[in-house]
mmCIF file of C-alpha atoms in Angstrom:
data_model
loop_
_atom_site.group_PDB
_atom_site.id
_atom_site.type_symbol
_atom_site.label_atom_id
_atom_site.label_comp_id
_atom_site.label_asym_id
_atom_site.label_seq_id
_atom_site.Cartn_x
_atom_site.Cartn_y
_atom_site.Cartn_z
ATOM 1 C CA UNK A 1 -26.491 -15.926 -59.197
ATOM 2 C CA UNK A 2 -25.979 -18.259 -61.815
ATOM 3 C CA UNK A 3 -24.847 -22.044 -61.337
ATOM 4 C CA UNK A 4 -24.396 -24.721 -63.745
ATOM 5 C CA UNK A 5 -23.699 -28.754 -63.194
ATOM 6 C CA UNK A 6 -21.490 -29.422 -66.054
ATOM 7 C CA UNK A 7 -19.584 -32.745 -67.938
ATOM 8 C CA UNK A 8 -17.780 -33.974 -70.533
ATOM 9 C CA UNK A 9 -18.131 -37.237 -72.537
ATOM 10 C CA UNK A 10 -15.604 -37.431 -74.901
ATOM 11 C CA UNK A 11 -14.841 -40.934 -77.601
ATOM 12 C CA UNK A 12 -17.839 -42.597 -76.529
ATOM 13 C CA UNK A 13 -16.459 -43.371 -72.734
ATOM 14 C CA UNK A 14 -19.873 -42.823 -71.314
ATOM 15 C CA UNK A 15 -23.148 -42.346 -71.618
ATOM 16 C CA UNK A 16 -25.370 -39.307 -70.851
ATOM 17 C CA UNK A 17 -27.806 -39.744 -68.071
ATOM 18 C CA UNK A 18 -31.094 -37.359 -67.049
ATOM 19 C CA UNK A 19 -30.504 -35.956 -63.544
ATOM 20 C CA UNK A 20 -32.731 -34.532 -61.398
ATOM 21 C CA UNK A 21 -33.635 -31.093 -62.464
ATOM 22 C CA UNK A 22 -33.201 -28.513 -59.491
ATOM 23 C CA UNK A 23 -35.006 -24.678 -59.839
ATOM 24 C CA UNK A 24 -31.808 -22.542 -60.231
ATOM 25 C CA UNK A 25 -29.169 -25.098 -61.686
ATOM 26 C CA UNK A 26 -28.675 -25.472 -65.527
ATOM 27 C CA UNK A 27 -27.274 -28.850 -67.178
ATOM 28 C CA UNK A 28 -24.107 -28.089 -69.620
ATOM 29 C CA UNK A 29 -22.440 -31.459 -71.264
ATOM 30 C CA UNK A 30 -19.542 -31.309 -73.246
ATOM 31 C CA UNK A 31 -19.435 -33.479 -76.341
ATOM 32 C CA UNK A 32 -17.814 -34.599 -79.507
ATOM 33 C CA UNK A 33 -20.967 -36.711 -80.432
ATOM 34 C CA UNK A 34 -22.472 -34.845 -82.700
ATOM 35 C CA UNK A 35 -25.994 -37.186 -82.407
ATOM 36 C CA UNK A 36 -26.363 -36.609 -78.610
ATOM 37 C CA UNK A 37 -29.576 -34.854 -77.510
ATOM 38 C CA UNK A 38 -31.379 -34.553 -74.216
ATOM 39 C CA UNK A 39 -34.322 -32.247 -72.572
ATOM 40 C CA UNK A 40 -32.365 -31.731 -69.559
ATOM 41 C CA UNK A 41 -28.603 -30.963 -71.022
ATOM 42 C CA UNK A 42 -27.697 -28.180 -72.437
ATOM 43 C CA UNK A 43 -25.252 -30.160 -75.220
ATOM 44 C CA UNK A 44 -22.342 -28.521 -76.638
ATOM 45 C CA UNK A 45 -20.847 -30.345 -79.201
ATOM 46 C CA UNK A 46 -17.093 -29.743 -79.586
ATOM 47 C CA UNK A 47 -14.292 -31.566 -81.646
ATOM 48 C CA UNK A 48 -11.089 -32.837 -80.069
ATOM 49 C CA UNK A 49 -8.266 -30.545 -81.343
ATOM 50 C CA UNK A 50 -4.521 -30.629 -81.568
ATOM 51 C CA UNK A 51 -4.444 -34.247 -81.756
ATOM 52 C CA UNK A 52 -5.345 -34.894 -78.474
ATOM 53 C CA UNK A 53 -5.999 -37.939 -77.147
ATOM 54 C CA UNK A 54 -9.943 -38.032 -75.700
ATOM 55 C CA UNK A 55 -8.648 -38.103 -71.890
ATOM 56 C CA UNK A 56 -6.612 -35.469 -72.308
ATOM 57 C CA UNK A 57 -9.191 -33.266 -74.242
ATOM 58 C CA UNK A 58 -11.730 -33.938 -71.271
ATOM 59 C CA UNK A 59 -9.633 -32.626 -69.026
ATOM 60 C CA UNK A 60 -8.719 -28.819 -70.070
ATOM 61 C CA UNK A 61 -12.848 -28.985 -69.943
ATOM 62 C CA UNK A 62 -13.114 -30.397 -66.485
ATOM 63 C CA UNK A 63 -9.951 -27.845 -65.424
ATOM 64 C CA UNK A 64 -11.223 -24.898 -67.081
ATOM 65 C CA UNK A 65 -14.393 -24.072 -65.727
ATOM 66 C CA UNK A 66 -13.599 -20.697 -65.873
ATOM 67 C CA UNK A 67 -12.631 -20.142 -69.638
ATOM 68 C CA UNK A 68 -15.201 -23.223 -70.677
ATOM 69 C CA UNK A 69 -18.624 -21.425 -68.827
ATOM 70 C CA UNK A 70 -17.315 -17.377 -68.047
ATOM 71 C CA UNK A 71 -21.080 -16.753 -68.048
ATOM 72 C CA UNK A 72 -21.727 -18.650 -64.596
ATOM 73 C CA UNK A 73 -21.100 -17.667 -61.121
ATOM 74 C CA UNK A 74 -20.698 -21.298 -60.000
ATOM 75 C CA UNK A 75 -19.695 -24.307 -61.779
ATOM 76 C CA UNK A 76 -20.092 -28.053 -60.201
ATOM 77 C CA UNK A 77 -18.329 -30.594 -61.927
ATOM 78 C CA UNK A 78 -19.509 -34.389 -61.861
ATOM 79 C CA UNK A 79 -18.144 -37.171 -63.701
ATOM 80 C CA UNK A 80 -20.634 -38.892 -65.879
ATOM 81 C CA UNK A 81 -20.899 -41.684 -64.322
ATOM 82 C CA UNK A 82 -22.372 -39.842 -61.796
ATOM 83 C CA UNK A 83 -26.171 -39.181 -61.955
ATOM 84 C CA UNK A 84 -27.138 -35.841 -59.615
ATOM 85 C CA UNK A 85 -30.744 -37.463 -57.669
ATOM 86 C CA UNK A 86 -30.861 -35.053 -54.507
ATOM 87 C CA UNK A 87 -33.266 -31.942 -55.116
ATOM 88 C CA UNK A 88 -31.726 -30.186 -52.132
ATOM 89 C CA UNK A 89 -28.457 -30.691 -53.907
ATOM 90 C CA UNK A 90 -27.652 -27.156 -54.161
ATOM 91 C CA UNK A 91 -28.772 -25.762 -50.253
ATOM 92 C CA UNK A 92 -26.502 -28.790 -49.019
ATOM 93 C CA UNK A 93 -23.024 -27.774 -51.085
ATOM 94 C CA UNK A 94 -23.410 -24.395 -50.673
ATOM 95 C CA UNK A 95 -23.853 -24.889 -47.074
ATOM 96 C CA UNK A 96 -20.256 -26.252 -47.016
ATOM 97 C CA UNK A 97 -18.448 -23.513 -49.343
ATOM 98 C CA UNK A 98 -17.254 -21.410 -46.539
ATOM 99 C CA UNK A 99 -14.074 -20.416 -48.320
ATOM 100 C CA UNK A 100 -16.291 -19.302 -50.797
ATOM 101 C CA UNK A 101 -13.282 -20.840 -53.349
ATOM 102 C CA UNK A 102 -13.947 -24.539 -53.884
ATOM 103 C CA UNK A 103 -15.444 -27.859 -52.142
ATOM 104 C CA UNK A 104 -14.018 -30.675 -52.412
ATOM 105 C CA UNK A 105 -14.794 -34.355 -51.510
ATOM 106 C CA UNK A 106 -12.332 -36.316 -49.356
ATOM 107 C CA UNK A 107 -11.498 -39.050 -51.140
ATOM 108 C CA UNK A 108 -12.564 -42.642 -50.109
ATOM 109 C CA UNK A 109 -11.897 -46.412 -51.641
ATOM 110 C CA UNK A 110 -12.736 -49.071 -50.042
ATOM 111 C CA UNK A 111 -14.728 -49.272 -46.824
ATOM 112 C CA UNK A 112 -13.217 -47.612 -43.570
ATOM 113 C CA UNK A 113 -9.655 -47.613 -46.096
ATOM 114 C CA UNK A 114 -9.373 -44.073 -47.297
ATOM 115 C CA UNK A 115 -6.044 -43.236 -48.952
ATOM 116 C CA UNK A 116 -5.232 -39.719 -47.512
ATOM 117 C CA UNK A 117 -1.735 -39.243 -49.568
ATOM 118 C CA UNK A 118 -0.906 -39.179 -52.982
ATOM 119 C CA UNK A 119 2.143 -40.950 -52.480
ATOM 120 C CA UNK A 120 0.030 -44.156 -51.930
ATOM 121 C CA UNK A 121 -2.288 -43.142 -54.534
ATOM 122 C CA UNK A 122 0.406 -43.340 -56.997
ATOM 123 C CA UNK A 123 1.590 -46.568 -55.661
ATOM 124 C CA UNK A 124 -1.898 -47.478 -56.260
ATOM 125 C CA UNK A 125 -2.566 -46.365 -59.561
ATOM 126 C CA UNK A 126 0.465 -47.966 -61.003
ATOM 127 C CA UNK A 127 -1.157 -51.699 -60.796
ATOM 128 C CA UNK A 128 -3.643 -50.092 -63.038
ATOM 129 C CA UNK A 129 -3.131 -51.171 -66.726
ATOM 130 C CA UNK A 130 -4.833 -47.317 -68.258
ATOM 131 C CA UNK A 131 -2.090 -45.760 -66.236
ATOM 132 C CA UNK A 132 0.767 -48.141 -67.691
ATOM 133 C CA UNK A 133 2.312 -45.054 -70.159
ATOM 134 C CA UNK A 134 2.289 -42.534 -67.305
ATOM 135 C CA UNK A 135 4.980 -40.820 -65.741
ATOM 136 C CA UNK A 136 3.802 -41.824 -62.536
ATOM 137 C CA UNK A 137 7.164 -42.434 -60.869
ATOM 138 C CA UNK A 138 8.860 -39.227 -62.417
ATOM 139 C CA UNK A 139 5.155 -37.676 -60.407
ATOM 140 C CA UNK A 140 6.573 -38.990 -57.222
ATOM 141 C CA UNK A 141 10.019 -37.743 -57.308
ATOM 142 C CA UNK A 142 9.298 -34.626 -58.141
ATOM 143 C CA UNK A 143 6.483 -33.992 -55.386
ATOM 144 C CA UNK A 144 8.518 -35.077 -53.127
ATOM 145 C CA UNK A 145 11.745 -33.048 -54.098
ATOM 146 C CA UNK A 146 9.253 -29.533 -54.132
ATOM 147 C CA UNK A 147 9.169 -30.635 -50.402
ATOM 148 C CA UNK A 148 5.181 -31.929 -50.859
ATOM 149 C CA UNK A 149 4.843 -33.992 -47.156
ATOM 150 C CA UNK A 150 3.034 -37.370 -47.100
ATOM 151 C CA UNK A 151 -0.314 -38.360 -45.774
ATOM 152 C CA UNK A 152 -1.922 -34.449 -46.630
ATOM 153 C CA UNK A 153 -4.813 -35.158 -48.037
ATOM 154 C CA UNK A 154 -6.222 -36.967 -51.239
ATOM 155 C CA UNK A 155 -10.142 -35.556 -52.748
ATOM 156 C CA UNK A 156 -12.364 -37.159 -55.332
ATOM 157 C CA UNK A 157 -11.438 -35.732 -58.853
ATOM 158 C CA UNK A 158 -14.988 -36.594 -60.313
ATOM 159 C CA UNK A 159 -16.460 -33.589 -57.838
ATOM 160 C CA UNK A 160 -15.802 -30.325 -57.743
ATOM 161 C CA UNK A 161 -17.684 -26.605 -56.635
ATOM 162 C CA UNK A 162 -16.041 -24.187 -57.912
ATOM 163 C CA UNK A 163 -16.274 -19.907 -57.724
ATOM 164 C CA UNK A 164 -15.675 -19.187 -61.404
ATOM 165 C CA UNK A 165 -15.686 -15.236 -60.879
ATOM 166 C CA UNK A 166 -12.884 -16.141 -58.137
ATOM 167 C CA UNK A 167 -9.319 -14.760 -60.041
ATOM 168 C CA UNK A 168 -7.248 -17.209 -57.339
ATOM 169 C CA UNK A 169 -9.668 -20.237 -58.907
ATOM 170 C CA UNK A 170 -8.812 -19.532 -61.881
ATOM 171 C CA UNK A 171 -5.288 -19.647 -61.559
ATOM 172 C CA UNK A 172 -5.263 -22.820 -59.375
ATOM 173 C CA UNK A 173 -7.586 -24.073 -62.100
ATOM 174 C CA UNK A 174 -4.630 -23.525 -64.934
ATOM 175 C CA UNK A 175 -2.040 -24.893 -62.576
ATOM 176 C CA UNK A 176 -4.057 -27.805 -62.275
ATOM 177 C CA UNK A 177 -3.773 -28.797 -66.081
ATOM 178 C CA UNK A 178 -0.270 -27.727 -66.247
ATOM 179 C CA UNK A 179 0.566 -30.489 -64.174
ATOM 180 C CA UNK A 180 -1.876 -32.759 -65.957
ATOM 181 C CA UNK A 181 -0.860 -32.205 -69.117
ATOM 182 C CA UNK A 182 2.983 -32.550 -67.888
ATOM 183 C CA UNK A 183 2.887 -35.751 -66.621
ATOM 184 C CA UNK A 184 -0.221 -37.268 -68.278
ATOM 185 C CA UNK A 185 0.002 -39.464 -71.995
ATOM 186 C CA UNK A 186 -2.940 -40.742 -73.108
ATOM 187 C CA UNK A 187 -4.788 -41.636 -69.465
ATOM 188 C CA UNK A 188 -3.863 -38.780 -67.164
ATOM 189 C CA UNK A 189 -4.398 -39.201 -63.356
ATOM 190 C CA UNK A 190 -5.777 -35.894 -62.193
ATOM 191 C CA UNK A 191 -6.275 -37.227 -58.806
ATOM 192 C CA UNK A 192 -2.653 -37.091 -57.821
ATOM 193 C CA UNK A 193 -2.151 -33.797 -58.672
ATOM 194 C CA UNK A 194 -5.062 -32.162 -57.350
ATOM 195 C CA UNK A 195 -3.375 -32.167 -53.646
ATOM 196 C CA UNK A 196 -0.122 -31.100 -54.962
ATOM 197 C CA UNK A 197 -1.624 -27.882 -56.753
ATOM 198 C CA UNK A 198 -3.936 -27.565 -53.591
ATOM 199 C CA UNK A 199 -0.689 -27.135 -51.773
ATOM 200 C CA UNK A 200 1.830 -25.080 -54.463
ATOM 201 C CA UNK A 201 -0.892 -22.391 -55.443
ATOM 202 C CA UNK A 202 -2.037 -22.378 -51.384
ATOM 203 C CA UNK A 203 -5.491 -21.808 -51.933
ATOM 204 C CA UNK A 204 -8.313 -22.254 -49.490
ATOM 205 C CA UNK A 205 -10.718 -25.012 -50.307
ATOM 206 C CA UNK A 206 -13.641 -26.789 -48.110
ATOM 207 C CA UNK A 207 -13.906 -30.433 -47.639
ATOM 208 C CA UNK A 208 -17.623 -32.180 -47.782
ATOM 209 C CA UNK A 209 -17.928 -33.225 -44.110
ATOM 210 C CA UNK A 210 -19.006 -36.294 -42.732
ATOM 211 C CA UNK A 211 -19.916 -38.141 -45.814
ATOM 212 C CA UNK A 212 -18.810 -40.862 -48.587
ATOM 213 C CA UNK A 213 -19.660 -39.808 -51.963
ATOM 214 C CA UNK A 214 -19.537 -43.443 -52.476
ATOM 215 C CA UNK A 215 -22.018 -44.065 -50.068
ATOM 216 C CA UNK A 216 -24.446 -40.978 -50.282
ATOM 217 C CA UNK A 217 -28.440 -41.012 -51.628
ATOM 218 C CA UNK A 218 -27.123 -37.436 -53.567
ATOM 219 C CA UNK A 219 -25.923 -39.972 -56.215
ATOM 220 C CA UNK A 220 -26.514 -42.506 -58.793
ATOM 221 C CA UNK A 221 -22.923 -44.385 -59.809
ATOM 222 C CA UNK A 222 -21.737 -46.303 -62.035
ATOM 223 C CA UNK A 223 -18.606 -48.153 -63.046
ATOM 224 C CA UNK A 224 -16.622 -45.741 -65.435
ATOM 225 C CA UNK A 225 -17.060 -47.227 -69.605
ATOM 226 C CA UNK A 226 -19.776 -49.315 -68.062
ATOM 227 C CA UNK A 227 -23.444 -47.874 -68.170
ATOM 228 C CA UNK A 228 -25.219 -50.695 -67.029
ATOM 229 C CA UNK A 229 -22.828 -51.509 -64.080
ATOM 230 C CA UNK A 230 -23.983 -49.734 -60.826
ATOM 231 C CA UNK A 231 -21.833 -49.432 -58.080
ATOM 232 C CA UNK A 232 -22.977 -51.009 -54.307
ATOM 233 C CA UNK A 233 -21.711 -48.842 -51.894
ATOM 234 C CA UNK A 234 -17.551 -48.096 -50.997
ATOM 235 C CA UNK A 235 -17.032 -49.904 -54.652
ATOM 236 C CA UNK A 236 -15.046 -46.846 -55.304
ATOM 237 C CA UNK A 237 -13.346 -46.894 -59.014
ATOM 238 C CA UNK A 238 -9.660 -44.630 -59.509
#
């Protein structure tokens, strides 16, 4: 069985940083800089096509684990602001992936606050100045005319385990940039529309039990565009 932790940095938004290396999990990071090297990583330099803005590049590689690495069993995608530090990493996911589909996080903010609809997220997300030149509203009013109920569940974007021999993974994966790319500019907000696709494609999916990925030892975090800045615990970012 082959499994591989994978990334994307794309226009310089973050910086690469060494994980723990686990027996049985390779190291793939995506890349238009052309100077990055590591020992761990396997780097894969790639240019942004089609005009894309960066954001919007990164994701088709964070939706499209399938099509991006065909030659792995499992794919786990991390942000990179998040730095893997728990060697027994892989026995505790895998533990969790009873579906044998995809495990997600449940997503958390601030302490003992977690938003649980996407509704709210949005609502959220709109004081955000990135997510200014989104169709954010128009995201709303459609969800909720498809008949997509409130308070069903919101999950961590910058985490996902993922079957990529699975054919129904695939397809929720390609649903899952559809609606990205429909509604998203230049600073798309996957996290909204990863409960919405959840729901439309009805897949079956695992949730991480009974812990914060904010507030976990599996992780090293920092604040997204700033390397230096490392977050204290329930200082989640959107």
């Amino acid at each position: 069985m082959k499994i591989c932790l994978y990334t994307a940095i794309f226009g310089g938004y973050e910086t690469l940083k060494p994980p723990v290396q686990i027996d049985g999990l390779d190291y793939v990071c995506f890349t238009d800089n052309e100077s990055m090297r590591s020992d761990i990583w396997d780097i894969r330099h790639m240019s942004i096509t089609n005009d894309l803005p960066p954001p919007l590049f990164y994701k088709r590689i964070k939706c499209l684990s399938h099509q991006m690495l065909p030659e792995y069993d499992y794919t786990i995608w991390l942000d990179a602001n998040f730095q893997l530090k728990d060697k027994s990493y892989l026995s505790f996911l895998f533990d969790q992936l009873h579906s044998d589909k995809l495990l997600l996080y449940k997503h958390f903010c601030l302490a003992g606050d977690p938003r649980d609809c996407l509704y709210e997220e949005i609502k959220h997300s709109r004081q955000w100045p990135k997510y200014a030149h989104e169709d954010l509203a128009k995201q709303s009013v459609e969800y909720h005319d498809a008949g997509y109920p409130t308070n069903s569940g919101l999950y961590q974007s910058g985490f996902l385990l993922r079957n990529n021999t699975d054919p129904e993974v695939a397809e929720f994966n390609q649903a899952w940039l559809k609606e990205i790319e429909k509604f998203g500019k230049s600073s798309p907000q996957c996290q909204v529309s990863l409960p919405f696709v959840l729901w439309k494609q009805g897949i079956k999916f695992d949730v991480v039990s009974n812990e914060n990925i904010w507030n976990t030892d599996r992780y090293y975090i920092t604040n997204h565009g700033d390397n230096n800045k490392f977050l204290p615990a329930y200082e989640a970012v959107s």
